[in-house]
Tab-separated table of C-alpha atoms and ligand atoms in Angstrom:
chain	number	residue	atom	x	y	z
O	108	UNK	CA	-0.048	0.105	-0.191
O	109	UNK	CA	1.434	3.480	-1.222
O	110	UNK	CA	-0.994	6.046	-0.865
O	111	UNK	CA	-1.343	9.977	-1.625
O	112	UNK	CA	-4.392	11.415	0.118
O	113	UNK	CA	-5.205	15.143	0.015
O	114	UNK	CA	-5.005	17.036	3.214
O	115	UNK	CA	-8.725	18.137	3.551
O	116	UNK	CA	-8.934	17.530	-0.134
O	117	UNK	CA	-6.871	19.456	-2.568
O	118	UNK	CA	-6.996	22.147	0.238
O	119	UNK	CA	-4.150	24.430	-1.546
O	120	UNK	CA	-6.519	25.039	-4.139
O	121	UNK	CA	-10.101	24.856	-2.958
O	122	UNK	CA	-11.901	25.359	0.350
O	123	UNK	CA	-10.593	22.608	2.559
O	124	UNK	CA	-13.191	19.976	3.560
O	125	UNK	CA	-15.537	20.754	0.995
O	126	UNK	CA	-17.206	18.556	-1.795
O	127	UNK	CA	-14.923	20.771	-4.246
O	128	UNK	CA	-11.887	19.951	-2.763
O	129	UNK	CA	-12.340	16.347	-2.575
O	130	UNK	CA	-13.477	16.301	-6.470
O	131	UNK	CA	-10.287	18.289	-7.085
O	132	UNK	CA	-8.165	15.918	-5.228
O	133	UNK	CA	-9.649	12.816	-6.984
O	134	UNK	CA	-9.387	14.570	-10.515
O	135	UNK	CA	-5.574	15.224	-9.696
O	136	UNK	CA	-5.088	11.693	-8.986
O	137	UNK	CA	-5.313	11.166	-5.222
O	138	UNK	CA	-6.043	8.144	-3.879
O	139	UNK	CA	-8.528	9.521	-1.781
O	140	UNK	CA	-8.494	12.366	1.092
O	141	UNK	CA	-7.756	13.120	4.901
O	142	UNK	CA	-10.478	14.854	6.397
O	143	UNK	CA	-11.828	15.906	9.888
O	144	UNK	CA	-15.270	15.115	11.630
O	145	UNK	CA	-16.917	16.819	14.303
O	146	UNK	CA	-20.396	16.261	15.880
O	147	UNK	CA	-22.971	18.720	15.702
O	148	UNK	CA	-25.473	20.062	18.136
O	149	UNK	CA	-28.144	17.306	16.983
O	150	UNK	CA	-25.279	14.812	16.803
O	151	UNK	CA	-24.684	14.668	13.162
O	152	UNK	CA	-21.227	13.891	12.185
O	153	UNK	CA	-19.800	16.691	9.977
O	154	UNK	CA	-16.720	17.556	7.920
O	155	UNK	CA	-14.903	20.319	9.170
O	156	UNK	CA	-11.531	20.940	10.766
O	157	UNK	CA	-11.665	23.893	13.312
O	158	UNK	CA	-14.107	23.822	16.486
O	159	UNK	CA	-15.644	26.892	15.164
O	160	UNK	CA	-16.621	28.097	11.531
O	161	UNK	CA	-15.358	31.666	11.857
O	162	UNK	CA	-12.310	31.112	9.490
O	163	UNK	CA	-13.901	29.091	6.955
O	164	UNK	CA	-17.599	30.278	6.446
O	165	UNK	CA	-19.548	33.390	6.506
O	166	UNK	CA	-20.781	32.306	9.771
O	167	UNK	CA	-19.805	32.476	13.431
O	168	UNK	CA	-19.852	30.074	16.184
O	169	UNK	CA	-19.122	26.278	17.449
O	170	UNK	CA	-19.920	23.369	15.260
O	171	UNK	CA	-21.337	21.363	18.610
O	172	UNK	CA	-23.278	24.470	19.326
O	173	UNK	CA	-25.382	24.357	15.989
O	174	UNK	CA	-27.544	21.709	14.234
O	175	UNK	CA	-26.753	20.301	11.121
O	176	UNK	CA	-29.571	22.407	9.533
O	177	UNK	CA	-28.249	25.541	10.984
O	178	UNK	CA	-24.704	24.969	9.543
O	179	UNK	CA	-26.209	24.046	6.150
O	180	UNK	CA	-27.264	27.879	5.823
O	181	UNK	CA	-23.857	29.150	5.745
O	182	UNK	CA	-21.469	29.492	2.721
O	183	UNK	CA	-18.233	27.139	3.262
O	184	UNK	CA	-16.379	28.157	-0.007
O	185	UNK	CA	-16.534	31.985	-0.995
O	186	UNK	CA	-13.730	32.877	1.156
O	187	UNK	CA	-11.406	30.845	-0.888
O	188	UNK	CA	-12.528	32.433	-4.094
O	189	UNK	CA	-15.812	33.278	-5.820
O	190	UNK	CA	-15.993	30.175	-8.008
O	191	UNK	CA	-16.533	28.061	-4.780
O	192	UNK	CA	-19.541	30.121	-3.488
O	193	UNK	CA	-22.466	28.151	-2.467
O	194	UNK	CA	-20.323	25.244	-0.997
O	195	UNK	CA	-22.217	23.650	2.006
O	196	UNK	CA	-20.653	21.878	5.105
O	197	UNK	CA	-20.895	17.959	4.189
O	198	UNK	CA	-22.253	15.581	6.558
O	199	UNK	CA	-19.971	12.522	7.055
O	200	UNK	CA	-22.684	10.331	5.364
O	201	UNK	CA	-22.547	12.642	2.188
O	202	UNK	CA	-18.987	12.247	2.139
O	203	UNK	CA	-18.876	8.407	2.731
O	204	UNK	CA	-21.350	8.247	-0.191
O	205	UNK	CA	-18.606	10.143	-2.319
O	206	UNK	CA	-15.731	8.381	-1.388
O	207	UNK	CA	-17.322	5.117	-1.593
O	208	UNK	CA	-17.833	5.864	-5.243
O	209	UNK	CA	-14.720	7.778	-6.278
O	210	UNK	CA	-11.796	7.087	-3.659
O	211	UNK	CA	-9.617	4.209	-3.017
O	212	UNK	CA	-9.008	5.104	0.642
O	213	UNK	CA	-10.046	7.645	2.956
O	214	UNK	CA	-8.556	8.750	6.394
O	215	UNK	CA	-11.130	10.161	8.780
O	216	UNK	CA	-9.697	12.151	11.703
O	217	UNK	CA	-11.884	12.348	14.624
O	218	UNK	CA	-11.555	15.719	16.419
O	219	UNK	CA	-11.320	15.688	20.055
O	220	UNK	CA	-14.432	16.087	21.893
O	221	UNK	CA	-15.065	17.784	25.418
O	222	UNK	CA	-17.907	15.305	26.015
O	223	UNK	CA	-16.562	11.742	27.473
O	224	UNK	CA	-20.044	10.302	26.237
O	225	UNK	CA	-19.722	11.547	22.979
O	226	UNK	CA	-21.079	9.115	20.246
O	227	UNK	CA	-18.654	10.696	17.808
O	228	UNK	CA	-16.874	7.035	17.333
O	229	UNK	CA	-20.096	4.916	17.021
O	230	UNK	CA	-21.890	7.116	14.681
O	231	UNK	CA	-18.353	7.181	12.323
O	232	UNK	CA	-18.132	3.648	12.486
O	233	UNK	CA	-21.753	3.147	11.701
O	234	UNK	CA	-21.571	5.281	8.572
O	235	UNK	CA	-18.186	3.359	7.619
O	236	UNK	CA	-20.024	0.302	7.721
O	237	UNK	CA	-23.102	1.555	6.069
O	238	UNK	CA	-20.930	2.197	2.966
O	239	UNK	CA	-18.923	-0.727	3.073
O	240	UNK	CA	-15.833	1.037	3.615
O	241	UNK	CA	-14.212	-0.965	6.488
O	242	UNK	CA	-11.192	-1.948	4.093
O	243	UNK	CA	-10.689	1.413	2.823
O	244	UNK	CA	-10.584	3.756	6.113
O	245	UNK	CA	-7.902	4.767	8.218
O	246	UNK	CA	-9.596	6.195	11.648
O	247	UNK	CA	-7.063	8.329	13.559
O	248	UNK	CA	-7.158	11.015	16.373
O	249	UNK	CA	-4.936	13.089	18.407
O	250	UNK	CA	-7.000	11.823	21.097
O	251	UNK	CA	-5.695	8.320	21.558
O	252	UNK	CA	-8.180	7.076	24.049
O	253	UNK	CA	-11.085	7.981	21.721
O	254	UNK	CA	-8.907	5.433	19.400
O	255	UNK	CA	-8.976	3.047	21.943
O	256	UNK	CA	-12.620	3.240	22.122
O	257	UNK	CA	-12.719	2.763	18.383
O	258	UNK	CA	-10.517	-0.259	18.428
O	259	UNK	CA	-12.936	-1.967	21.290
O	260	UNK	CA	-16.001	-1.230	18.920
O	261	UNK	CA	-14.660	-2.303	15.797
O	262	UNK	CA	-11.543	-4.280	15.849
O	263	UNK	CA	-11.273	-4.755	11.926
O	264	UNK	CA	-10.954	-1.038	11.547
O	265	UNK	CA	-7.310	0.399	10.734
O	266	UNK	CA	-6.394	2.880	13.892
O	267	UNK	CA	-4.022	5.387	14.063
O	268	UNK	CA	-2.188	7.795	16.481
O	269	UNK	CA	-1.776	11.213	15.508
O	270	UNK	CA	0.710	13.109	16.807
O	271	UNK	CA	2.565	16.498	16.480
O	272	UNK	CA	4.323	19.001	18.948
O	273	UNK	CA	1.581	21.412	20.142
O	274	UNK	CA	-1.113	18.439	20.111
O	275	UNK	CA	1.147	16.519	22.357
O	276	UNK	CA	1.544	19.117	24.808
O	277	UNK	CA	-2.328	19.805	24.791
O	278	UNK	CA	-3.460	16.332	24.984
O	279	UNK	CA	-1.017	14.854	27.303
O	280	UNK	CA	0.444	12.347	25.087
O	281	UNK	CA	3.744	13.163	25.294
O	282	UNK	CA	4.720	9.766	26.128
O	283	UNK	CA	4.671	9.241	22.617
O	284	UNK	CA	7.586	11.293	21.998
O	285	UNK	CA	9.928	8.954	24.105
O	286	UNK	CA	9.551	5.813	22.071
O	287	UNK	CA	6.789	6.271	19.237
O	288	UNK	CA	6.900	2.582	17.777
O	289	UNK	CA	6.914	1.126	21.146
O	290	UNK	CA	4.151	3.412	22.396
O	291	UNK	CA	1.995	2.623	19.180
O	292	UNK	CA	2.864	-0.933	19.363
O	293	UNK	CA	1.619	-1.120	23.343
O	294	UNK	CA	-1.859	0.675	21.991
O	295	UNK	CA	-2.191	-2.153	19.374
O	296	UNK	CA	-2.771	0.469	16.896
O	297	UNK	CA	-2.391	-0.152	13.104
O	298	UNK	CA	-0.573	3.302	12.023
O	299	UNK	CA	1.488	6.015	13.476
O	300	UNK	CA	0.383	9.312	11.821
O	301	UNK	CA	3.227	11.602	12.769
O	302	UNK	CA	3.788	15.141	11.531
O	303	UNK	CA	6.578	14.935	8.782
O	304	UNK	CA	9.092	16.776	10.998
O	305	UNK	CA	9.226	13.579	12.995
O	306	UNK	CA	10.529	11.530	10.070
O	307	UNK	CA	13.875	13.482	10.612
O	308	UNK	CA	14.694	10.746	13.206
O	309	UNK	CA	17.307	8.211	11.526
O	310	UNK	CA	15.473	4.736	10.994
O	311	UNK	CA	12.063	5.863	12.427
O	312	UNK	CA	10.109	4.614	9.548
O	313	UNK	CA	12.014	1.073	10.169
O	314	UNK	CA	11.297	0.861	13.626
O	315	UNK	CA	7.494	1.213	12.944
O	316	UNK	CA	7.514	-1.143	9.933
O	317	UNK	CA	9.589	-3.828	12.257
O	318	UNK	CA	6.691	-3.609	14.569
O	319	UNK	CA	3.897	-3.986	11.948
O	320	UNK	CA	2.997	-0.359	12.191
O	321	UNK	CA	2.130	1.354	9.028
O	322	UNK	CA	3.321	5.500	8.824
O	323	UNK	CA	0.986	7.887	7.387
O	324	UNK	CA	2.780	11.333	7.531
O	325	UNK	CA	1.508	14.733	7.018
O	326	UNK	CA	1.600	17.737	5.300
O	327	UNK	CA	3.991	16.641	2.777
O	328	UNK	CA	3.983	19.525	-0.203
O	329	UNK	CA	7.533	19.300	-1.200
O	330	UNK	CA	7.940	16.493	-3.980
O	331	UNK	CA	11.562	15.529	-2.810
O	332	UNK	CA	10.220	14.939	0.616
O	333	UNK	CA	7.308	12.708	-0.571
O	334	UNK	CA	9.978	10.724	-2.375
O	335	UNK	CA	12.164	10.305	0.583
O	336	UNK	CA	8.989	9.185	2.677
O	337	UNK	CA	7.883	6.436	0.214
O	338	UNK	CA	11.941	5.162	-0.340
O	339	UNK	CA	11.856	4.899	3.436
O	340	UNK	CA	8.740	3.032	3.586
O	341	UNK	CA	5.784	5.263	4.465
O	342	UNK	CA	2.712	4.026	3.673
O	343	UNK	CA	0.551	7.064	2.990
O	344	UNK	CA	1.551	10.731	2.319
O	345	UNK	CA	-0.775	13.328	3.105
O	346	UNK	CA	-0.641	16.444	1.240
O	347	UNK	CA	-2.520	20.062	0.429
O	348	UNK	CA	-1.141	19.709	-3.178
O	349	UNK	CA	-2.089	16.316	-4.779
O	350	UNK	CA	-0.990	17.474	-8.085
O	351	UNK	CA	2.361	17.892	-7.326
O	352	UNK	CA	2.867	14.885	-5.152
O	353	UNK	CA	1.170	12.629	-7.441
O	354	UNK	CA	3.260	14.157	-10.644
O	355	UNK	CA	6.480	13.724	-8.568
O	356	UNK	CA	5.885	10.156	-7.528
O	357	UNK	CA	4.600	9.086	-10.573
O	358	UNK	CA	7.840	10.420	-12.268
O	359	UNK	CA	9.909	8.410	-10.154
O	360	UNK	CA	7.870	5.163	-10.623
O	361	UNK	CA	7.347	5.274	-14.388
H	28	G3P	O1	-4.481	13.903	10.038
H	28	G3P	C1	-3.674	14.886	9.741
H	28	G3P	C2	-3.684	16.332	10.030
H	28	G3P	O2	-4.948	16.356	9.434
H	28	G3P	C3	-3.691	16.657	11.437
H	28	G3P	O3	-3.848	17.644	11.864
H	28	G3P	O4	-4.807	20.074	12.479
H	28	G3P	O5	-4.300	19.354	9.968
H	28	G3P	O6	-6.128	18.213	11.305
H	28	G3P	P1	-5.161	18.784	11.180
H	29	MG	MG1	-6.658	16.580	10.011
């Protein structure tokens, strides 16, 4: 498995986490996308990166304080360019429907929830199953406890532990930096999802590979870094610029 996924879609060129960004990533030859999930006030999983919608829509406020119908009123495209005007927030259901038909693979990132009893895991897994995507999904999160819950609920789904410097501090997962391959192996997860900076460590991909752990790395927009990643055995490269990375990797492989 060597995959190129659009980070939030082809987010360098289209409003992130919208249908337009997903369609463009697929057109550019990506195998699929990485995308982010939150739950609305009425418990609908939706595609959105930030906790609030101020950055990427003409609305204001927190996703978890609005219903899906309320969120649908806002424009999530115009901020990126007039040609994207009219893009609406997608539900995870709409995303999975698109993914089933158009993507080889999708990485679903569950954003952390403040509510311990949040059904975000159950609802996501339910939709993955409904669209027959169990063997084409990697579920990941900076919230490793949430991923343990997912693993218990659905042992057959691929699970990844996300980590980067700022999230390590915020989420109390600093243990991962002492020995990431061992940490992920102890959790019994299938993937490590490090920020690309962590791949500077000599032999780190081999250490994961020896333990049977795949590596999915983000965000890689430079062709030579993507080439290095795949040479070292990275399974999945996540990029804002699928066109650039697909071209570079094809040039090497052909
Ligand atoms: O899943 C990789 C990456 O998306 C994690 O960070 O903040 O872009 O969701 P973020
Ligand atoms: Mg993400």
